[in-house]
């Protein structure tokens, strides 16, 4: 069995000038590991999940064109702000719940690092990214080695 570990980041290394600044207060690097033999079903089911919860974005797309349209974390986070309508918040909770069910159904493993910014302190983006990738790759190596498998890391 061959495993893939898809790595993506959220946030950036921009300075957080104050607690009320509209900047990301953290930086996250996350690895999602799954059986590469199930890649086709995994991809198609994930695209269906996106289209089910965000049909307006995918109305005029073919199945594979849905890959090009992302559901960004910022879009989901907006639903949890105090100005968001209850129905929108409820809808996004449903999406997150379905996403966790999807991850569990495909026996995925999630690991990574979360870096919380200190107000007014510069962030060492290169060092954070480098050490986080090393940690993710080490964790992934332990996962595949413990199962006697091989794997590949796919950074976004």
mmCIF file of C-alpha atoms in Angstrom:
data_model
loop_
_atom_site.group_PDB
_atom_site.id
_atom_site.type_symbol
_atom_site.label_atom_id
_atom_site.label_comp_id
_atom_site.label_asym_id
_atom_site.label_seq_id
_atom_site.Cartn_x
_atom_site.Cartn_y
_atom_site.Cartn_z
ATOM 1 C CA UNK A 1 0.000 0.000 0.000
ATOM 2 C CA UNK A 2 1.258 3.493 -0.860
ATOM 3 C CA UNK A 3 0.229 6.493 1.193
ATOM 4 C CA UNK A 4 0.117 10.117 0.137
ATOM 5 C CA UNK A 5 0.510 13.029 2.500
ATOM 6 C CA UNK A 6 -0.951 16.242 1.114
ATOM 7 C CA UNK A 7 0.456 19.301 2.923
ATOM 8 C CA UNK A 8 -1.163 22.724 2.899
ATOM 9 C CA UNK A 9 -0.840 25.873 4.924
ATOM 10 C CA UNK A 10 -3.222 28.465 6.256
ATOM 11 C CA UNK A 11 -2.297 31.901 7.447
ATOM 12 C CA UNK A 12 0.880 33.777 6.713
ATOM 13 C CA UNK A 13 3.927 35.249 8.357
ATOM 14 C CA UNK A 14 2.639 38.832 8.359
ATOM 15 C CA UNK A 15 3.114 40.792 11.551
ATOM 16 C CA UNK A 16 0.073 40.882 13.850
ATOM 17 C CA UNK A 17 0.062 44.557 14.906
ATOM 18 C CA UNK A 18 -2.821 44.362 17.408
ATOM 19 C CA UNK A 19 -5.486 42.033 18.741
ATOM 20 C CA UNK A 20 -8.103 43.775 16.593
ATOM 21 C CA UNK A 21 -6.119 43.745 13.339
ATOM 22 C CA UNK A 22 -7.806 41.905 10.457
ATOM 23 C CA UNK A 23 -4.734 39.678 9.976
ATOM 24 C CA UNK A 24 -4.526 35.943 10.548
ATOM 25 C CA UNK A 25 -3.507 35.451 14.202
ATOM 26 C CA UNK A 26 -1.848 32.142 13.424
ATOM 27 C CA UNK A 27 -0.045 30.055 10.855
ATOM 28 C CA UNK A 28 -0.908 26.382 10.303
ATOM 29 C CA UNK A 29 0.808 23.658 8.315
ATOM 30 C CA UNK A 30 -1.206 20.468 8.067
ATOM 31 C CA UNK A 31 -0.568 17.056 6.556
ATOM 32 C CA UNK A 32 -3.447 14.847 5.430
ATOM 33 C CA UNK A 33 -2.376 11.237 4.845
ATOM 34 C CA UNK A 34 -4.487 8.694 2.971
ATOM 35 C CA UNK A 35 -4.223 5.505 0.915
ATOM 36 C CA UNK A 36 -3.127 6.547 -2.564
ATOM 37 C CA UNK A 37 -4.905 3.493 -4.005
ATOM 38 C CA UNK A 38 -8.195 5.238 -3.193
ATOM 39 C CA UNK A 39 -7.215 8.527 -4.837
ATOM 40 C CA UNK A 40 -9.898 8.517 -7.540
ATOM 41 C CA UNK A 41 -12.787 7.786 -5.158
ATOM 42 C CA UNK A 42 -11.312 10.177 -2.576
ATOM 43 C CA UNK A 43 -11.122 12.990 -5.137
ATOM 44 C CA UNK A 44 -14.572 12.457 -6.603
ATOM 45 C CA UNK A 45 -16.225 12.159 -3.176
ATOM 46 C CA UNK A 46 -14.499 15.326 -1.993
ATOM 47 C CA UNK A 47 -15.633 17.216 -5.104
ATOM 48 C CA UNK A 48 -19.189 15.964 -4.513
ATOM 49 C CA UNK A 49 -18.994 17.148 -0.906
ATOM 50 C CA UNK A 50 -17.938 20.647 -1.986
ATOM 51 C CA UNK A 51 -20.676 20.816 -4.616
ATOM 52 C CA UNK A 52 -23.336 19.603 -2.164
ATOM 53 C CA UNK A 53 -22.583 22.314 0.395
ATOM 54 C CA UNK A 54 -21.627 25.124 -2.001
ATOM 55 C CA UNK A 55 -23.780 24.478 -5.090
ATOM 56 C CA UNK A 56 -23.648 28.077 -6.317
ATOM 57 C CA UNK A 57 -19.913 27.841 -6.931
ATOM 58 C CA UNK A 58 -20.159 24.623 -8.889
ATOM 59 C CA UNK A 59 -23.447 24.941 -10.778
ATOM 60 C CA UNK A 60 -21.945 25.235 -14.267
ATOM 61 C CA UNK A 61 -18.909 23.000 -13.766
ATOM 62 C CA UNK A 62 -18.109 19.537 -14.994
ATOM 63 C CA UNK A 63 -17.014 17.080 -12.322
ATOM 64 C CA UNK A 64 -13.307 17.690 -12.755
ATOM 65 C CA UNK A 65 -13.650 21.461 -13.259
ATOM 66 C CA UNK A 66 -14.736 21.516 -9.611
ATOM 67 C CA UNK A 67 -11.095 20.915 -8.694
ATOM 68 C CA UNK A 68 -10.269 24.454 -9.808
ATOM 69 C CA UNK A 69 -12.758 26.133 -7.445
ATOM 70 C CA UNK A 70 -11.690 26.090 -3.841
ATOM 71 C CA UNK A 71 -13.624 26.375 -0.633
ATOM 72 C CA UNK A 72 -11.291 28.603 1.354
ATOM 73 C CA UNK A 73 -10.978 28.563 5.106
ATOM 74 C CA UNK A 74 -11.704 32.276 5.206
ATOM 75 C CA UNK A 75 -15.124 31.581 3.659
ATOM 76 C CA UNK A 76 -15.937 29.031 6.346
ATOM 77 C CA UNK A 77 -14.617 31.254 9.163
ATOM 78 C CA UNK A 78 -16.866 34.129 8.058
ATOM 79 C CA UNK A 79 -19.874 32.042 9.064
ATOM 80 C CA UNK A 80 -18.739 32.079 12.677
ATOM 81 C CA UNK A 81 -18.421 35.823 13.083
ATOM 82 C CA UNK A 82 -21.010 37.643 15.167
ATOM 83 C CA UNK A 83 -22.503 39.280 12.069
ATOM 84 C CA UNK A 84 -23.197 35.966 10.311
ATOM 85 C CA UNK A 85 -26.778 34.775 9.960
ATOM 86 C CA UNK A 86 -27.739 31.695 12.018
ATOM 87 C CA UNK A 87 -28.686 29.668 8.925
ATOM 88 C CA UNK A 88 -25.291 30.331 7.321
ATOM 89 C CA UNK A 89 -23.521 29.312 10.528
ATOM 90 C CA UNK A 90 -25.628 26.141 10.747
ATOM 91 C CA UNK A 91 -24.887 25.311 7.090
ATOM 92 C CA UNK A 92 -21.130 25.636 7.627
ATOM 93 C CA UNK A 93 -21.271 23.464 10.746
ATOM 94 C CA UNK A 94 -22.951 20.853 8.547
ATOM 95 C CA UNK A 95 -20.118 21.159 6.033
ATOM 96 C CA UNK A 96 -17.452 20.744 8.723
ATOM 97 C CA UNK A 97 -19.312 17.759 10.169
ATOM 98 C CA UNK A 98 -19.567 16.128 6.734
ATOM 99 C CA UNK A 99 -15.891 16.872 6.106
ATOM 100 C CA UNK A 100 -14.894 15.092 9.327
ATOM 101 C CA UNK A 101 -17.101 12.127 8.347
ATOM 102 C CA UNK A 102 -15.336 12.084 4.967
ATOM 103 C CA UNK A 103 -11.884 12.097 6.594
ATOM 104 C CA UNK A 104 -12.933 9.244 8.879
ATOM 105 C CA UNK A 105 -14.503 7.227 6.042
ATOM 106 C CA UNK A 106 -11.213 7.329 4.124
ATOM 107 C CA UNK A 107 -9.203 6.478 7.266
ATOM 108 C CA UNK A 108 -7.140 9.639 6.853
ATOM 109 C CA UNK A 109 -4.553 10.786 9.345
ATOM 110 C CA UNK A 110 -4.140 14.487 10.092
ATOM 111 C CA UNK A 111 -1.050 15.977 11.699
ATOM 112 C CA UNK A 112 0.809 19.245 11.618
ATOM 113 C CA UNK A 113 1.722 22.363 13.500
ATOM 114 C CA UNK A 114 -0.182 25.429 14.641
ATOM 115 C CA UNK A 115 1.803 28.593 15.334
ATOM 116 C CA UNK A 116 0.039 31.364 17.246
ATOM 117 C CA UNK A 117 1.431 34.815 16.580
ATOM 118 C CA UNK A 118 2.494 37.154 19.327
ATOM 119 C CA UNK A 119 1.162 40.684 18.901
ATOM 120 C CA UNK A 120 3.808 43.040 17.577
ATOM 121 C CA UNK A 121 6.494 40.364 17.191
ATOM 122 C CA UNK A 122 7.855 39.493 13.740
ATOM 123 C CA UNK A 123 7.241 35.913 12.620
ATOM 124 C CA UNK A 124 10.072 33.844 11.130
ATOM 125 C CA UNK A 125 8.057 32.408 8.259
ATOM 126 C CA UNK A 126 10.869 30.431 6.639
ATOM 127 C CA UNK A 127 11.935 28.842 9.931
ATOM 128 C CA UNK A 128 8.321 28.018 10.851
ATOM 129 C CA UNK A 129 7.607 26.491 7.451
ATOM 130 C CA UNK A 130 10.869 24.507 7.431
ATOM 131 C CA UNK A 131 10.556 23.063 10.933
ATOM 132 C CA UNK A 132 6.859 22.315 10.399
ATOM 133 C CA UNK A 133 7.541 20.447 7.141
ATOM 134 C CA UNK A 134 10.305 18.474 8.861
ATOM 135 C CA UNK A 135 7.897 17.525 11.641
ATOM 136 C CA UNK A 136 5.140 16.536 9.201
ATOM 137 C CA UNK A 137 7.541 14.444 7.120
ATOM 138 C CA UNK A 138 8.915 12.726 10.239
ATOM 139 C CA UNK A 139 5.407 11.925 11.470
ATOM 140 C CA UNK A 140 4.409 10.651 8.038
ATOM 141 C CA UNK A 141 7.543 8.493 7.847
ATOM 142 C CA UNK A 142 6.703 6.922 11.211
ATOM 143 C CA UNK A 143 3.140 6.264 10.017
ATOM 144 C CA UNK A 144 4.097 4.507 6.785
ATOM 145 C CA UNK A 145 7.118 2.698 8.264
ATOM 146 C CA UNK A 146 5.071 1.307 11.149
ATOM 147 C CA UNK A 147 2.707 -0.235 8.589
ATOM 148 C CA UNK A 148 5.481 -1.500 6.341
ATOM 149 C CA UNK A 149 4.349 0.776 3.532
ATOM 150 C CA UNK A 150 5.806 3.547 1.412
ATOM 151 C CA UNK A 151 4.571 7.041 0.790
ATOM 152 C CA UNK A 152 5.053 10.371 -0.858
ATOM 153 C CA UNK A 153 4.564 13.925 0.382
ATOM 154 C CA UNK A 154 2.765 16.401 -1.852
ATOM 155 C CA UNK A 155 3.217 20.009 -0.699
ATOM 156 C CA UNK A 156 0.735 22.575 -2.017
#
